[in-house]
Amino acid sequence: MAARALEEGTRRALSAMVIAVDGPAGSGKSSTSRGLAEALNMRYLDTGAMYRAVTWWMLLHGVEVTDAVAVAARAARPSLEIGTHPQNPSITLDGADVARQIRTDGVTAAVSAVSAVPEVRELMRARQRELIGDGGIVVEGRDIGTVVAPKAQLKVFLCADTAVRAHRRAAEMALDPALDVHSVEEDLLRRDSLDSTRRTAPLTQALDAVVVDTTSTSLDEVIEQLVAMAVDRVGMVRDG
């Protein structure tokens, strides 16, 4: 989605704004966040990709991902770089582009276990806050509005019917919906349970977040809705 023509005062206000977008897998976080960032000429940060990259490193180096002690002992070893351009959100691990590797089934199956390790979350949280800096960024994840950026000026919690989320994820993975959507749905429910019950920074809705149900709403409609919220929010701050 192309950047919007916004008045100078609004652009300046957005350059210092943090928009937190949380929600479960398949709710539309990535597409929505990237589109929103592009429309508002803001940066974009996919925190889930960071956890996926660490998970890929653990798998690559033979670390048992269900062994929290082993994961914690190696949490600081991966050298991770992530770009924040919404059209090209690059990610490199130890100098190598891993954008494709971090989306494999093996990483998807293991990422909840790795991301539940407190030492991993502490390191990633510090890096995420460093990348957020002075704002001008849309940040997506599962604990952004509650933990990473609790003072974000706009917090959004995306949700959708589980069956719809499964169909979306199957399409993203180029699977045959008629054959694979049930297994995808089961995996989503498994990840929902793991992410929402972990002791450190669980997936949960911030009390001051705006809930947006994307079940029957198109991507463009959701982005339009959030653009209006963001512009309205910065207008309230400026007028206040």
Tab-separated table of C-alpha atoms in Angstrom:
chain	number	residue	atom	x	y	z
A	1	MET	CA	0.000	0.000	0.000
A	2	ALA	CA	1.449	3.381	-1.022
A	3	ALA	CA	2.350	6.040	1.525
A	4	ARG	CA	-0.414	8.518	2.243
A	5	ALA	CA	-0.330	12.247	1.590
A	6	LEU	CA	-0.393	13.586	5.146
A	7	GLU	CA	-0.037	17.098	6.439
A	8	GLU	CA	3.337	18.097	7.852
A	9	GLY	CA	2.187	18.167	11.467
A	10	THR	CA	0.762	14.665	11.219
A	11	ARG	CA	3.937	13.329	9.584
A	12	ARG	CA	6.069	14.800	12.350
A	13	ALA	CA	3.820	13.329	15.023
A	14	LEU	CA	3.892	9.892	13.352
A	15	SER	CA	7.688	10.003	13.245
A	16	ALA	CA	7.662	9.803	17.049
A	17	MET	CA	4.791	7.332	17.354
A	18	VAL	CA	4.963	3.647	18.271
A	19	ILE	CA	2.138	1.413	17.056
A	20	ALA	CA	2.000	-1.998	18.755
A	21	VAL	CA	0.192	-4.775	16.876
A	22	ASP	CA	-0.305	-8.006	18.818
A	23	GLY	CA	-2.290	-11.137	18.152
A	24	PRO	CA	-2.100	-14.875	17.496
A	25	ALA	CA	-0.677	-16.512	14.373
A	26	GLY	CA	-2.854	-16.120	11.293
A	27	SER	CA	-4.699	-13.059	12.564
A	28	GLY	CA	-3.098	-10.901	9.875
A	29	LYS	CA	-0.399	-9.193	11.924
A	30	SER	CA	2.383	-9.233	9.346
A	31	SER	CA	0.393	-8.130	6.295
A	32	THR	CA	-1.494	-5.541	8.306
A	33	SER	CA	1.574	-4.152	10.058
A	34	ARG	CA	3.615	-3.891	6.880
A	35	GLY	CA	0.750	-2.244	5.005
A	36	LEU	CA	0.110	0.165	7.870
A	37	ALA	CA	3.787	1.114	8.116
A	38	GLU	CA	3.967	1.723	4.387
A	39	ALA	CA	0.782	3.795	4.350
A	40	LEU	CA	2.039	5.994	7.198
A	41	ASN	CA	5.658	6.119	5.987
A	42	MET	CA	6.817	4.456	9.194
A	43	ARG	CA	9.343	1.718	9.908
A	44	TYR	CA	8.250	-1.867	10.526
A	45	LEU	CA	9.555	-4.460	12.976
A	46	ASP	CA	8.605	-8.138	12.922
A	47	THR	CA	9.609	-9.379	16.368
A	48	GLY	CA	8.407	-12.888	15.556
A	49	ALA	CA	11.088	-13.116	12.861
A	50	MET	CA	13.689	-12.409	15.523
A	51	TYR	CA	12.539	-15.358	17.635
A	52	ARG	CA	12.375	-17.513	14.528
A	53	ALA	CA	15.961	-16.593	13.662
A	54	VAL	CA	17.184	-17.584	17.112
A	55	THR	CA	15.223	-20.823	16.804
A	56	TRP	CA	16.817	-21.561	13.431
A	57	TRP	CA	20.254	-20.985	14.978
A	58	MET	CA	19.475	-23.447	17.781
A	59	LEU	CA	18.304	-26.104	15.330
A	60	LEU	CA	21.292	-25.500	13.066
A	61	HIS	CA	23.688	-25.987	15.975
A	62	GLY	CA	22.004	-29.096	17.325
A	63	VAL	CA	20.586	-27.533	20.483
A	64	GLU	CA	17.617	-29.407	21.968
A	65	VAL	CA	14.995	-26.666	21.823
A	66	THR	CA	12.903	-28.199	24.607
A	67	ASP	CA	15.888	-27.962	26.960
A	68	ALA	CA	15.437	-24.460	28.367
A	69	VAL	CA	18.802	-24.564	30.157
A	70	ALA	CA	20.644	-25.442	26.945
A	71	VAL	CA	18.820	-22.742	24.984
A	72	ALA	CA	19.479	-20.144	27.682
A	73	ALA	CA	23.194	-20.981	27.739
A	74	ARG	CA	23.455	-20.209	24.009
A	75	ALA	CA	20.917	-17.397	23.719
A	76	ALA	CA	23.534	-14.663	23.295
A	77	ARG	CA	25.553	-16.444	20.603
A	78	PRO	CA	23.494	-15.714	17.457
A	79	SER	CA	24.482	-12.466	15.712
A	80	LEU	CA	21.181	-11.077	14.484
A	81	GLU	CA	20.491	-8.096	12.206
A	82	ILE	CA	17.007	-7.082	11.127
A	83	GLY	CA	15.889	-4.401	8.692
A	84	THR	CA	12.874	-2.207	9.385
A	85	HIS	CA	11.837	-1.136	5.873
A	86	PRO	CA	8.224	-2.321	5.358
A	87	GLN	CA	8.869	-3.311	1.734
A	88	ASN	CA	12.097	-5.146	2.533
A	89	PRO	CA	12.156	-6.362	6.161
A	90	SER	CA	15.457	-8.212	5.826
A	91	ILE	CA	16.896	-10.503	8.473
A	92	THR	CA	20.400	-11.945	8.682
A	93	LEU	CA	21.921	-14.408	11.117
A	94	ASP	CA	25.686	-14.518	11.530
A	95	GLY	CA	25.886	-12.495	8.320
A	96	ALA	CA	23.679	-14.799	6.215
A	97	ASP	CA	20.196	-14.014	4.903
A	98	VAL	CA	17.792	-16.407	6.648
A	99	ALA	CA	14.447	-14.991	5.501
A	100	ARG	CA	13.528	-18.295	3.861
A	101	GLN	CA	14.951	-20.655	6.483
A	102	ILE	CA	13.074	-19.106	9.400
A	103	ARG	CA	9.710	-19.900	7.765
A	104	THR	CA	10.267	-23.655	7.535
A	105	ASP	CA	8.013	-26.169	9.305
A	106	GLY	CA	10.815	-27.130	11.691
A	107	VAL	CA	11.208	-23.582	12.926
A	108	THR	CA	7.447	-23.120	13.207
A	109	ALA	CA	7.203	-26.239	15.364
A	110	ALA	CA	10.068	-25.177	17.646
A	111	VAL	CA	9.720	-21.404	17.960
A	112	SER	CA	7.216	-21.419	20.839
A	113	ALA	CA	9.593	-23.455	23.002
A	114	VAL	CA	12.590	-21.231	22.259
A	115	SER	CA	10.676	-17.975	22.661
A	116	ALA	CA	9.398	-19.101	26.082
A	117	VAL	CA	12.927	-19.138	27.523
A	118	PRO	CA	13.299	-16.024	29.736
A	119	GLU	CA	16.918	-15.416	28.734
A	120	VAL	CA	15.951	-15.383	25.058
A	121	ARG	CA	13.091	-12.987	25.658
A	122	GLU	CA	15.279	-10.669	27.742
A	123	LEU	CA	17.872	-10.417	24.969
A	124	MET	CA	15.290	-9.971	22.232
A	125	ARG	CA	13.324	-7.417	24.248
A	126	ALA	CA	16.418	-5.259	24.719
A	127	ARG	CA	17.178	-5.435	21.004
A	128	GLN	CA	13.578	-4.654	20.067
A	129	ARG	CA	13.521	-1.575	22.274
A	130	GLU	CA	16.797	-0.463	20.719
A	131	LEU	CA	15.278	-0.805	17.250
A	132	ILE	CA	12.106	1.018	18.297
A	133	GLY	CA	14.245	3.927	19.447
A	134	ASP	CA	12.397	7.250	19.293
A	135	GLY	CA	9.452	5.819	17.407
A	136	GLY	CA	8.105	6.182	13.913
A	137	ILE	CA	7.544	2.436	13.795
A	138	VAL	CA	4.879	-0.270	13.642
A	139	VAL	CA	5.896	-3.256	15.771
A	140	GLU	CA	4.171	-6.616	15.538
A	141	GLY	CA	4.368	-9.539	17.915
A	142	ARG	CA	2.674	-11.150	20.877
A	143	ASP	CA	3.829	-9.029	23.822
A	144	ILE	CA	4.470	-5.623	22.265
A	145	GLY	CA	1.692	-3.637	23.915
A	146	THR	CA	2.084	-5.432	27.245
A	147	VAL	CA	5.855	-5.809	27.666
A	148	VAL	CA	8.084	-4.491	24.878
A	149	ALA	CA	6.412	-1.110	24.351
A	150	PRO	CA	3.806	-0.650	27.088
A	151	LYS	CA	3.762	3.113	26.448
A	152	ALA	CA	2.982	2.759	22.733
A	153	GLN	CA	0.620	5.509	21.627
A	154	LEU	CA	-1.585	3.059	19.743
A	155	LYS	CA	-2.047	-0.585	20.696
A	156	VAL	CA	-3.959	-2.978	18.488
A	157	PHE	CA	-4.890	-6.598	19.176
A	158	LEU	CA	-5.828	-8.478	16.022
A	159	CYS	CA	-7.951	-11.613	16.256
A	160	ALA	CA	-9.849	-13.892	13.891
A	161	ASP	CA	-11.820	-17.106	13.900
A	162	THR	CA	-9.486	-20.092	14.204
A	163	ALA	CA	-10.752	-21.725	11.010
A	164	VAL	CA	-10.157	-18.523	9.068
A	165	ARG	CA	-6.665	-18.210	10.515
A	166	ALA	CA	-5.937	-21.792	9.468
A	167	HIS	CA	-7.080	-21.178	5.891
A	168	ARG	CA	-4.907	-18.055	5.709
A	169	ARG	CA	-1.864	-19.860	7.034
A	170	ALA	CA	-2.406	-22.794	4.664
A	171	ALA	CA	-2.572	-20.344	1.749
A	172	GLU	CA	0.636	-18.625	2.910
A	173	MET	CA	2.354	-22.004	3.027
A	174	ALA	CA	0.986	-22.938	-0.429
A	175	LEU	CA	-0.769	-25.968	1.016
A	176	ASP	CA	-3.877	-27.641	-0.338
A	177	PRO	CA	-6.675	-26.254	1.896
A	178	ALA	CA	-8.798	-29.335	1.250
A	179	LEU	CA	-6.107	-31.612	2.638
A	180	ASP	CA	-3.998	-29.628	5.068
A	181	VAL	CA	-6.123	-26.959	6.738
A	182	HIS	CA	-7.136	-29.252	9.624
A	183	SER	CA	-3.529	-29.964	10.587
A	184	VAL	CA	-2.715	-26.262	10.286
A	185	GLU	CA	-5.627	-25.434	12.583
A	186	GLU	CA	-4.408	-27.942	15.146
A	187	ASP	CA	-0.934	-26.417	15.015
A	188	LEU	CA	-2.345	-22.902	15.478
A	189	LEU	CA	-4.298	-24.023	18.538
A	190	ARG	CA	-1.162	-25.679	19.921
A	191	ARG	CA	0.858	-22.491	19.460
A	192	ASP	CA	-1.954	-20.354	20.901
A	193	SER	CA	-1.909	-22.501	24.033
A	194	LEU	CA	1.879	-22.443	24.393
A	195	ASP	CA	2.197	-18.713	23.736
A	196	SER	CA	-0.666	-17.664	26.004
A	197	THR	CA	0.357	-19.853	28.956
A	198	ARG	CA	4.128	-19.307	29.033
A	199	ARG	CA	5.341	-17.746	32.278
A	200	THR	CA	7.395	-14.994	30.633
A	201	ALA	CA	5.578	-12.354	28.533
A	202	PRO	CA	2.615	-14.476	27.429
A	203	LEU	CA	0.400	-13.623	24.482
A	204	THR	CA	-2.308	-11.430	25.940
A	205	GLN	CA	-4.324	-8.370	25.059
A	206	ALA	CA	-3.184	-5.092	26.624
A	207	LEU	CA	-5.944	-3.482	28.666
A	208	ASP	CA	-5.797	-0.331	26.533
A	209	ALA	CA	-5.541	-2.108	23.177
A	210	VAL	CA	-8.126	-1.706	20.433
A	211	VAL	CA	-9.427	-5.134	19.428
A	212	VAL	CA	-9.865	-5.611	15.678
A	213	ASP	CA	-11.519	-8.801	14.438
A	214	THR	CA	-10.235	-9.569	10.942
A	215	THR	CA	-12.389	-12.656	10.357
A	216	SER	CA	-14.651	-11.110	7.711
A	217	THR	CA	-12.697	-7.951	6.916
A	218	SER	CA	-10.329	-7.545	3.982
A	219	LEU	CA	-6.691	-6.605	4.498
A	220	ASP	CA	-7.177	-3.201	2.862
A	221	GLU	CA	-10.174	-2.488	5.092
A	222	VAL	CA	-8.212	-3.354	8.236
A	223	ILE	CA	-5.304	-1.145	7.160
A	224	GLU	CA	-7.671	1.730	6.363
A	225	GLN	CA	-9.229	1.361	9.807
A	226	LEU	CA	-5.849	1.451	11.552
A	227	VAL	CA	-4.587	4.365	9.460
A	228	ALA	CA	-7.621	6.347	10.602
A	229	MET	CA	-6.959	5.359	14.228
A	230	ALA	CA	-3.321	6.412	14.041
A	231	VAL	CA	-4.059	9.759	12.411
A	232	ASP	CA	-6.838	10.397	14.911
A	233	ARG	CA	-4.567	9.451	17.813
A	234	VAL	CA	-1.770	11.846	16.808
A	235	GLY	CA	-4.382	14.544	16.227
A	236	MET	CA	-5.650	14.114	19.776
A	237	VAL	CA	-2.101	14.407	21.119
A	238	ARG	CA	-1.389	17.524	19.086
A	239	ASP	CA	-4.675	19.179	20.029
A	240	GLY	CA	-4.247	18.194	23.674
